[in-house]
Amino acid sequence: MTDAKALLMSGVPELLILRLLAEREMYGYELAKTVRVLTREAISLGEGVLYPALHSLELSGLLRARRRQAGGRTRVYYSLTAKGQRRLAYLTSRWRRIATAVEAALAGPSHA
Amino acid sequence: MRNLQLSALTERLLRAGASPRGVRRVIGELEDHFADILRELESQGVPPMEARKQACARLGSEDVLVASILAKPELMSWAHRRPAIAFGLLPLPAFTASFVCSIIVLAVTSYCAQTWLHAVFVRSAGWHWVSRCFSLWNLWLLPMVMAIFCAYAAWRRRVPVLWPAVGILIVGVIGSLTNVGVRWPTATSRGAIDAGIGFGTAHLVRPLLRTASTVAIALLVYFGCWLSGRRKAETLANETLPLTMQQ
């Protein structure tokens, strides 16, 4: 069951992170909170797991991080790079293709 | 919130081979995140103990976090994966490069001083002091600094002592066999910097002393760091904390 869930969720955190950061730069907590609100808590990632994912994307050149003072505290803000934009476009089109295909399959042969 | 959970997590990640810089950063961001969740929950009127419990649950289990880091090779330490190369072999070329660099720096500095400042080296007590410092640095301090750096870098990545000890020994032996001397230019002759490697059978005490002191001090640093880390872990383990990140 866990494996099946992992398979379904494969690539989703990356897509969500890139999509949200395409809007504006955010720090980790803000990003986790936005995911929870936007997905109405349907997607609940362990929030701690967000950071390895962010660091990995940064090392791949998809994100850039910078320290910024906010509310008297220094936070690490993440934003999308040009390479990240291209990756987001690719992942989005792939996701839509798969979602359309699954929807068609779920609708049954009579709708074909 | 630097407490038992995060210290234990740091230690676990380092032992598993995660890069020390990456670990420091993840831990720092997790601390901030935890504090933010606590603030959010407490502002909603959740009691502090319950808020801590919920915050831990939201961060996820330690096992999942460790697994998510270990699954990403780019977050792992290269030196931890290849300790033989990083700590057994690399210290020697690093020492050689530093040795050559220090000679180049002295040569360029003395050339500039002679050309532009018209320094009279042979009569200057200051330049004799410089040459003594140069010898002291290259013959004693440089191998020691290199060996200590190797020991510290290995401990930081929680690499077992075998390969750092090999690297330290190589730097200690090669460092003790190097010779360097400065002859300052005079009115009739040009100056020279002599450097070489070798030893005379009649003068073995000095190189042996240099090797022994370098190896002993570097290993002392390694085991000192290791002991202090262990003591810290024991102190933290004796503290009783109401919650852990484990679910």
Tab-separated table of C-alpha atoms in Angstrom:
chain	number	residue	atom	x	y	z
A	1	MET	CA	0.000	0.000	0.000
A	2	THR	CA	2.824	2.345	0.957
A	3	ASP	CA	4.651	1.423	-2.258
A	4	ALA	CA	1.539	2.118	-4.313
A	5	LYS	CA	1.159	5.519	-2.635
A	6	ALA	CA	4.837	6.264	-3.192
A	7	LEU	CA	4.431	5.370	-6.852
A	8	LEU	CA	1.413	7.649	-7.211
A	9	MET	CA	3.229	10.478	-5.433
A	10	SER	CA	6.407	10.047	-7.478
A	11	GLY	CA	7.389	13.430	-8.893
A	12	VAL	CA	4.472	15.253	-7.231
A	13	PRO	CA	6.499	17.079	-4.542
A	14	GLU	CA	8.916	18.376	-7.183
A	15	LEU	CA	6.061	19.552	-9.393
A	16	LEU	CA	4.301	21.284	-6.494
A	17	ILE	CA	7.478	22.985	-5.277
A	18	LEU	CA	8.349	24.267	-8.746
A	19	ARG	CA	4.785	25.401	-9.417
A	20	LEU	CA	4.471	27.355	-6.164
A	21	LEU	CA	7.884	28.932	-6.452
A	22	ALA	CA	7.049	30.019	-10.006
A	23	GLU	CA	4.530	32.415	-8.424
A	24	ARG	CA	6.899	34.026	-5.898
A	25	GLU	CA	9.890	33.237	-3.727
A	26	MET	CA	9.079	31.490	-0.439
A	27	TYR	CA	10.814	29.969	2.557
A	28	GLY	CA	10.293	26.354	3.591
A	29	TYR	CA	7.570	26.808	6.183
A	30	GLU	CA	5.622	29.144	3.913
A	31	LEU	CA	5.893	26.622	1.083
A	32	ALA	CA	4.701	23.710	3.267
A	33	LYS	CA	1.789	25.782	4.531
A	34	THR	CA	0.786	26.794	1.003
A	35	VAL	CA	0.856	23.138	-0.163
A	36	ARG	CA	-1.388	22.162	2.758
A	37	VAL	CA	-3.853	24.978	2.074
A	38	LEU	CA	-3.970	24.629	-1.727
A	39	THR	CA	-4.345	20.846	-1.704
A	40	ARG	CA	-6.826	21.059	1.200
A	41	GLU	CA	-4.467	18.759	3.103
A	42	ALA	CA	-5.081	15.976	0.555
A	43	ILE	CA	-1.345	15.930	-0.024
A	44	SER	CA	0.413	15.872	3.314
A	45	LEU	CA	4.136	15.625	2.843
A	46	GLY	CA	6.238	15.174	5.952
A	47	GLU	CA	7.253	18.821	6.176
A	48	GLY	CA	10.805	17.861	7.178
A	49	VAL	CA	11.228	16.060	3.857
A	50	LEU	CA	10.721	19.347	2.053
A	51	TYR	CA	14.248	20.558	2.834
A	52	PRO	CA	16.242	17.717	1.279
A	53	ALA	CA	14.005	18.133	-1.790
A	54	LEU	CA	14.634	21.901	-1.902
A	55	HIS	CA	18.399	21.464	-1.470
A	56	SER	CA	18.497	18.808	-4.135
A	57	LEU	CA	16.611	21.035	-6.590
A	58	GLU	CA	18.949	23.895	-5.753
A	59	LEU	CA	22.003	21.719	-6.409
A	60	SER	CA	20.472	20.688	-9.744
A	61	GLY	CA	20.231	24.359	-10.671
A	62	LEU	CA	16.421	24.438	-10.696
A	63	LEU	CA	16.138	26.713	-7.651
A	64	ARG	CA	18.210	29.445	-6.131
A	65	ALA	CA	18.350	30.178	-2.434
A	66	ARG	CA	19.133	33.419	-0.673
A	67	ARG	CA	19.105	34.523	2.928
A	68	ARG	CA	16.732	37.369	3.704
A	69	GLN	CA	15.681	39.168	6.861
A	70	ALA	CA	11.953	38.857	7.530
A	71	GLY	CA	10.206	39.750	10.766
A	72	GLY	CA	13.508	40.070	12.629
A	73	ARG	CA	14.652	36.599	11.531
A	74	THR	CA	16.919	35.414	8.776
A	75	ARG	CA	15.188	32.980	6.476
A	76	VAL	CA	16.284	31.071	3.411
A	77	TYR	CA	14.063	32.051	0.492
A	78	TYR	CA	13.862	29.859	-2.593
A	79	SER	CA	13.012	30.992	-6.094
A	80	LEU	CA	12.873	29.409	-9.538
A	81	THR	CA	15.724	29.683	-12.041
A	82	ALA	CA	15.328	29.690	-15.831
A	83	LYS	CA	16.243	25.995	-15.828
A	84	GLY	CA	13.577	25.480	-13.153
A	85	GLN	CA	10.976	27.181	-15.395
A	86	ARG	CA	11.803	24.802	-18.230
A	87	ARG	CA	11.630	21.801	-15.900
A	88	LEU	CA	8.241	23.017	-14.590
A	89	ALA	CA	6.877	23.309	-18.136
A	90	TYR	CA	8.057	19.777	-18.934
A	91	LEU	CA	6.666	18.253	-15.700
A	92	THR	CA	3.342	20.073	-16.102
A	93	SER	CA	2.804	18.830	-19.656
A	94	ARG	CA	3.772	15.285	-18.621
A	95	TRP	CA	1.413	15.426	-15.611
A	96	ARG	CA	-1.490	16.668	-17.774
A	97	ARG	CA	-0.898	13.925	-20.328
A	98	ILE	CA	-0.931	11.230	-17.631
A	99	ALA	CA	-3.952	12.753	-15.842
A	100	THR	CA	-5.918	12.895	-19.134
A	101	ALA	CA	-5.002	9.296	-19.902
A	102	VAL	CA	-6.028	8.093	-16.425
A	103	GLU	CA	-9.290	10.076	-16.610
A	104	ALA	CA	-10.061	8.461	-19.970
A	105	ALA	CA	-9.346	5.014	-18.576
A	106	LEU	CA	-11.495	5.642	-15.503
A	107	ALA	CA	-14.385	6.868	-17.655
A	108	GLY	CA	-14.471	3.449	-19.300
A	109	PRO	CA	-14.463	2.193	-22.924
A	110	SER	CA	-17.988	3.540	-23.618
A	111	HIS	CA	-16.640	7.111	-23.438
A	112	ALA	CA	-13.831	6.471	-25.897
B	1	MET	CA	15.358	24.184	19.552
B	2	ARG	CA	18.794	22.583	19.295
B	3	ASN	CA	17.946	19.576	21.405
B	4	LEU	CA	18.362	15.851	21.635
B	5	GLN	CA	16.330	14.990	18.552
B	6	LEU	CA	18.214	17.291	16.204
B	7	SER	CA	21.641	16.466	17.675
B	8	ALA	CA	20.916	12.778	17.290
B	9	LEU	CA	19.643	13.405	13.760
B	10	THR	CA	22.798	15.381	12.903
B	11	GLU	CA	24.984	12.536	14.155
B	12	ARG	CA	22.950	9.948	12.280
B	13	LEU	CA	23.134	11.868	9.003
B	14	LEU	CA	26.876	12.482	9.302
B	15	ARG	CA	27.575	8.836	10.079
B	16	ALA	CA	25.473	7.849	7.069
B	17	GLY	CA	27.674	10.035	4.867
B	18	ALA	CA	25.624	13.203	4.335
B	19	SER	CA	27.687	16.296	3.593
B	20	PRO	CA	28.417	18.258	6.827
B	21	ARG	CA	27.476	21.589	5.231
B	22	GLY	CA	24.190	20.171	3.931
B	23	VAL	CA	23.400	18.631	7.308
B	24	ARG	CA	24.032	21.929	9.111
B	25	ARG	CA	21.715	23.670	6.689
B	26	VAL	CA	18.913	21.091	6.895
B	27	ILE	CA	19.089	21.109	10.700
B	28	GLY	CA	19.026	24.920	10.819
B	29	GLU	CA	15.993	25.080	8.533
B	30	LEU	CA	14.221	22.315	10.462
B	31	GLU	CA	14.773	24.260	13.694
B	32	ASP	CA	13.199	27.354	12.147
B	33	HIS	CA	10.361	25.310	10.681
B	34	PHE	CA	9.650	23.667	14.041
B	35	ALA	CA	9.595	27.080	15.740
B	36	ASP	CA	7.193	28.394	13.070
B	37	ILE	CA	4.789	25.470	13.511
B	38	LEU	CA	4.881	25.934	17.305
B	39	ARG	CA	4.128	29.636	16.943
B	40	GLU	CA	1.244	28.916	14.542
B	41	LEU	CA	-0.296	26.276	16.816
B	42	GLU	CA	0.150	28.309	20.002
B	43	SER	CA	-1.465	31.305	18.327
B	44	GLN	CA	-4.463	29.006	17.667
B	45	GLY	CA	-4.629	28.288	21.398
B	46	VAL	CA	-3.082	24.797	21.330
B	47	PRO	CA	-1.362	24.088	24.686
B	48	PRO	CA	2.474	24.075	24.483
B	49	MET	CA	2.948	20.328	25.064
B	50	GLU	CA	0.271	19.416	22.526
B	51	ALA	CA	1.733	21.951	20.099
B	52	ARG	CA	5.149	20.295	20.377
B	53	LYS	CA	3.603	16.894	19.746
B	54	GLN	CA	1.745	18.146	16.675
B	55	ALA	CA	4.801	20.008	15.390
B	56	CYS	CA	6.893	16.809	15.635
B	57	ALA	CA	4.179	14.883	13.796
B	58	ARG	CA	4.044	17.478	11.045
B	59	LEU	CA	7.806	17.402	10.540
B	60	GLY	CA	7.553	13.658	9.936
B	61	SER	CA	9.524	10.747	11.280
B	62	GLU	CA	13.283	10.837	11.604
B	63	ASP	CA	13.592	7.615	9.568
B	64	VAL	CA	11.733	9.121	6.618
B	65	LEU	CA	13.821	12.293	6.771
B	66	VAL	CA	17.096	10.347	6.879
B	67	ALA	CA	15.943	8.109	4.022
B	68	SER	CA	14.970	11.147	1.935
B	69	ILE	CA	18.461	12.622	2.335
B	70	LEU	CA	20.299	9.362	1.752
B	71	ALA	CA	18.303	8.808	-1.443
B	72	LYS	CA	19.830	11.930	-2.974
B	73	PRO	CA	23.484	11.341	-3.957
B	74	GLU	CA	24.011	15.090	-4.494
B	75	LEU	CA	23.438	15.666	-0.754
B	76	MET	CA	26.055	13.105	0.228
B	77	SER	CA	29.697	13.767	1.041
B	78	TRP	CA	32.103	12.745	-1.694
B	79	ALA	CA	34.903	12.407	0.850
B	80	HIS	CA	32.820	10.031	2.990
B	81	ARG	CA	32.153	7.821	-0.029
B	82	ARG	CA	35.825	7.681	-1.021
B	83	PRO	CA	37.850	8.060	2.186
B	84	ALA	CA	40.909	6.344	0.703
B	85	ILE	CA	41.230	9.050	-1.951
B	86	ALA	CA	40.090	12.011	0.152
B	87	PHE	CA	42.052	11.296	3.320
B	88	GLY	CA	44.660	8.718	2.300
B	89	LEU	CA	45.915	10.142	-0.982
B	90	LEU	CA	44.852	13.782	-1.370
B	91	PRO	CA	46.722	15.201	1.661
B	92	LEU	CA	50.072	14.563	-0.053
B	93	PRO	CA	49.394	16.567	-3.258
B	94	ALA	CA	47.748	19.241	-1.099
B	95	PHE	CA	50.869	19.448	1.062
B	96	THR	CA	53.149	19.546	-1.997
B	97	ALA	CA	51.067	22.293	-3.612
B	98	SER	CA	51.097	24.372	-0.416
B	99	PHE	CA	54.863	23.882	-0.075
B	100	VAL	CA	55.467	25.049	-3.659
B	101	CYS	CA	53.038	27.965	-3.203
B	102	SER	CA	54.851	29.216	-0.112
B	103	ILE	CA	58.157	29.135	-2.032
B	104	ILE	CA	56.589	31.076	-4.915
B	105	VAL	CA	55.139	33.646	-2.476
B	106	LEU	CA	58.549	34.190	-0.853
B	107	ALA	CA	60.305	34.423	-4.237
B	108	VAL	CA	57.785	36.946	-5.587
B	109	THR	CA	57.800	38.998	-2.361
B	110	SER	CA	61.597	39.184	-2.221
B	111	TYR	CA	61.810	39.997	-5.932
B	112	CYS	CA	59.295	42.840	-5.547
B	113	ALA	CA	61.054	44.121	-2.430
B	114	GLN	CA	64.395	44.117	-4.206
B	115	THR	CA	63.070	45.724	-7.384
B	116	TRP	CA	60.816	48.392	-5.934
B	117	LEU	CA	61.979	48.928	-2.389
B	118	HIS	CA	65.679	48.296	-3.044
B	119	ALA	CA	65.823	46.158	0.093
B	120	VAL	CA	69.353	45.218	1.097
B	121	PHE	CA	68.761	41.640	2.166
B	122	VAL	CA	72.181	40.697	3.418
B	123	ARG	CA	72.328	43.348	6.099
B	124	SER	CA	68.720	43.351	7.081
B	125	ALA	CA	67.846	41.609	10.349
B	126	GLY	CA	64.172	41.719	9.304
B	127	TRP	CA	64.772	39.592	6.217
B	128	HIS	CA	66.781	37.070	8.247
B	129	TRP	CA	63.768	36.810	10.519
B	130	VAL	CA	61.587	36.284	7.453
B	131	SER	CA	63.823	33.472	6.257
B	132	ARG	CA	63.749	31.796	9.692
B	133	CYS	CA	59.936	32.024	9.753
B	134	PHE	CA	59.832	30.619	6.215
B	135	SER	CA	61.877	27.572	7.235
B	136	LEU	CA	59.837	27.076	10.404
B	137	TRP	CA	56.605	27.249	8.403
B	138	ASN	CA	57.670	24.845	5.669
B	139	LEU	CA	59.530	22.320	7.776
B	140	TRP	CA	57.383	22.160	10.915
B	141	LEU	CA	54.120	24.037	10.691
B	142	LEU	CA	52.911	23.285	7.158
B	143	PRO	CA	52.950	19.464	7.526
B	144	MET	CA	51.307	19.852	10.928
B	145	VAL	CA	48.595	22.206	9.644
B	146	MET	CA	47.915	19.874	6.717
B	147	ALA	CA	47.733	16.808	8.968
B	148	ILE	CA	45.462	18.575	11.484
B	149	PHE	CA	43.209	19.742	8.654
B	150	CYS	CA	43.005	16.158	7.357
B	151	ALA	CA	42.152	14.874	10.864
B	152	TYR	CA	39.503	17.523	11.464
B	153	ALA	CA	37.904	17.127	8.022
B	154	ALA	CA	37.737	13.355	8.536
B	155	TRP	CA	36.180	13.682	11.975
B	156	ARG	CA	33.641	16.198	10.668
B	157	ARG	CA	32.475	13.594	8.175
B	158	ARG	CA	32.654	10.836	10.820
B	159	VAL	CA	35.149	8.895	8.698
B	160	PRO	CA	36.816	6.034	10.632
B	161	VAL	CA	40.418	6.707	11.641
B	162	LEU	CA	42.124	4.283	9.204
B	163	TRP	CA	42.410	6.433	6.060
B	164	PRO	CA	42.991	9.772	7.829
B	165	ALA	CA	45.791	8.045	9.793
B	166	VAL	CA	47.362	6.870	6.518
B	167	GLY	CA	47.159	10.402	5.057
B	168	ILE	CA	48.538	11.965	8.228
B	169	LEU	CA	51.438	9.493	8.301
B	170	ILE	CA	52.288	10.153	4.639
B	171	VAL	CA	52.232	13.938	5.187
B	172	GLY	CA	54.233	13.514	8.408
B	173	VAL	CA	56.954	11.411	6.746
B	174	ILE	CA	57.213	13.438	3.527
B	175	GLY	CA	57.014	16.694	5.469
B	176	SER	CA	59.857	15.605	7.732
B	177	LEU	CA	62.064	14.713	4.765
B	178	THR	CA	61.731	18.053	3.030
B	179	ASN	CA	64.468	20.640	3.257
B	180	VAL	CA	64.321	24.274	2.432
B	181	GLY	CA	66.827	27.116	2.714
B	182	VAL	CA	67.034	30.743	1.648
B	183	ARG	CA	70.154	32.576	0.467
B	184	TRP	CA	69.491	36.267	0.190
B	185	PRO	CA	71.119	38.194	-2.643
B	186	THR	CA	74.249	40.178	-1.888
B	187	ALA	CA	76.056	42.853	-3.852
B	188	THR	CA	77.999	40.193	-5.725
B	189	SER	CA	75.671	37.197	-5.893
B	190	ARG	CA	72.071	36.459	-6.706
B	191	GLY	CA	69.823	34.986	-4.038
B	192	ALA	CA	68.378	31.496	-4.145
B	193	ILE	CA	65.770	29.336	-2.505
B	194	ASP	CA	66.822	25.720	-2.157
B	195	ALA	CA	64.235	23.035	-1.609
B	196	GLY	CA	64.483	19.285	-1.757
B	197	ILE	CA	63.597	15.990	-0.221
B	198	GLY	CA	65.864	13.427	1.418
B	199	PHE	CA	67.639	12.526	4.630
B	200	GLY	CA	71.070	11.627	5.841
B	201	THR	CA	71.525	8.467	7.899
B	202	ALA	CA	73.636	10.440	10.352
B	203	HIS	CA	70.796	12.861	11.069
B	204	LEU	CA	67.734	10.742	11.642
B	205	VAL	CA	66.607	12.209	14.950
B	206	ARG	CA	65.260	15.438	13.558
B	207	PRO	CA	63.111	13.939	10.771
B	208	LEU	CA	61.805	11.304	13.156
B	209	LEU	CA	60.930	13.978	15.695
B	210	ARG	CA	59.146	15.988	12.991
B	211	THR	CA	57.164	12.945	11.836
B	212	ALA	CA	56.251	11.909	15.361
B	213	SER	CA	55.139	15.384	16.420
B	214	THR	CA	53.017	15.867	13.276
B	215	VAL	CA	51.325	12.473	13.539
B	216	ALA	CA	50.803	12.724	17.307
B	217	ILE	CA	49.249	16.194	17.223
B	218	ALA	CA	46.956	15.400	14.277
B	219	LEU	CA	45.733	12.148	15.837
B	220	LEU	CA	45.245	13.963	19.128
B	221	VAL	CA	42.974	16.435	17.313
B	222	TYR	CA	41.006	13.583	15.724
B	223	PHE	CA	40.504	11.665	18.959
B	224	GLY	CA	39.918	14.889	20.920
B	225	CYS	CA	37.054	15.810	18.584
B	226	TRP	CA	35.754	12.260	18.692
B	227	LEU	CA	35.807	12.188	22.513
B	228	SER	CA	34.164	15.584	22.874
B	229	GLY	CA	31.433	14.493	20.417
B	230	ARG	CA	30.859	11.306	22.396
B	231	ARG	CA	30.707	13.192	25.692
B	232	LYS	CA	28.205	15.614	24.206
B	233	ALA	CA	26.066	12.719	22.930
B	234	GLU	CA	26.147	11.066	26.371
B	235	THR	CA	25.141	14.317	28.072
B	236	LEU	CA	22.233	14.718	25.685
B	237	ALA	CA	21.197	11.081	26.097
B	238	ASN	CA	20.945	11.620	29.874
B	239	GLU	CA	18.561	14.500	29.413
B	240	THR	CA	14.937	13.453	29.458
B	241	LEU	CA	12.892	15.055	26.783
B	242	PRO	CA	9.164	14.632	26.525
B	243	LEU	CA	9.120	14.162	22.776
B	244	THR	CA	11.161	12.847	19.942
B	245	MET	CA	10.742	13.162	16.206
B	246	GLN	CA	10.187	9.392	16.033
B	247	GLN	CA	6.571	8.549	15.590
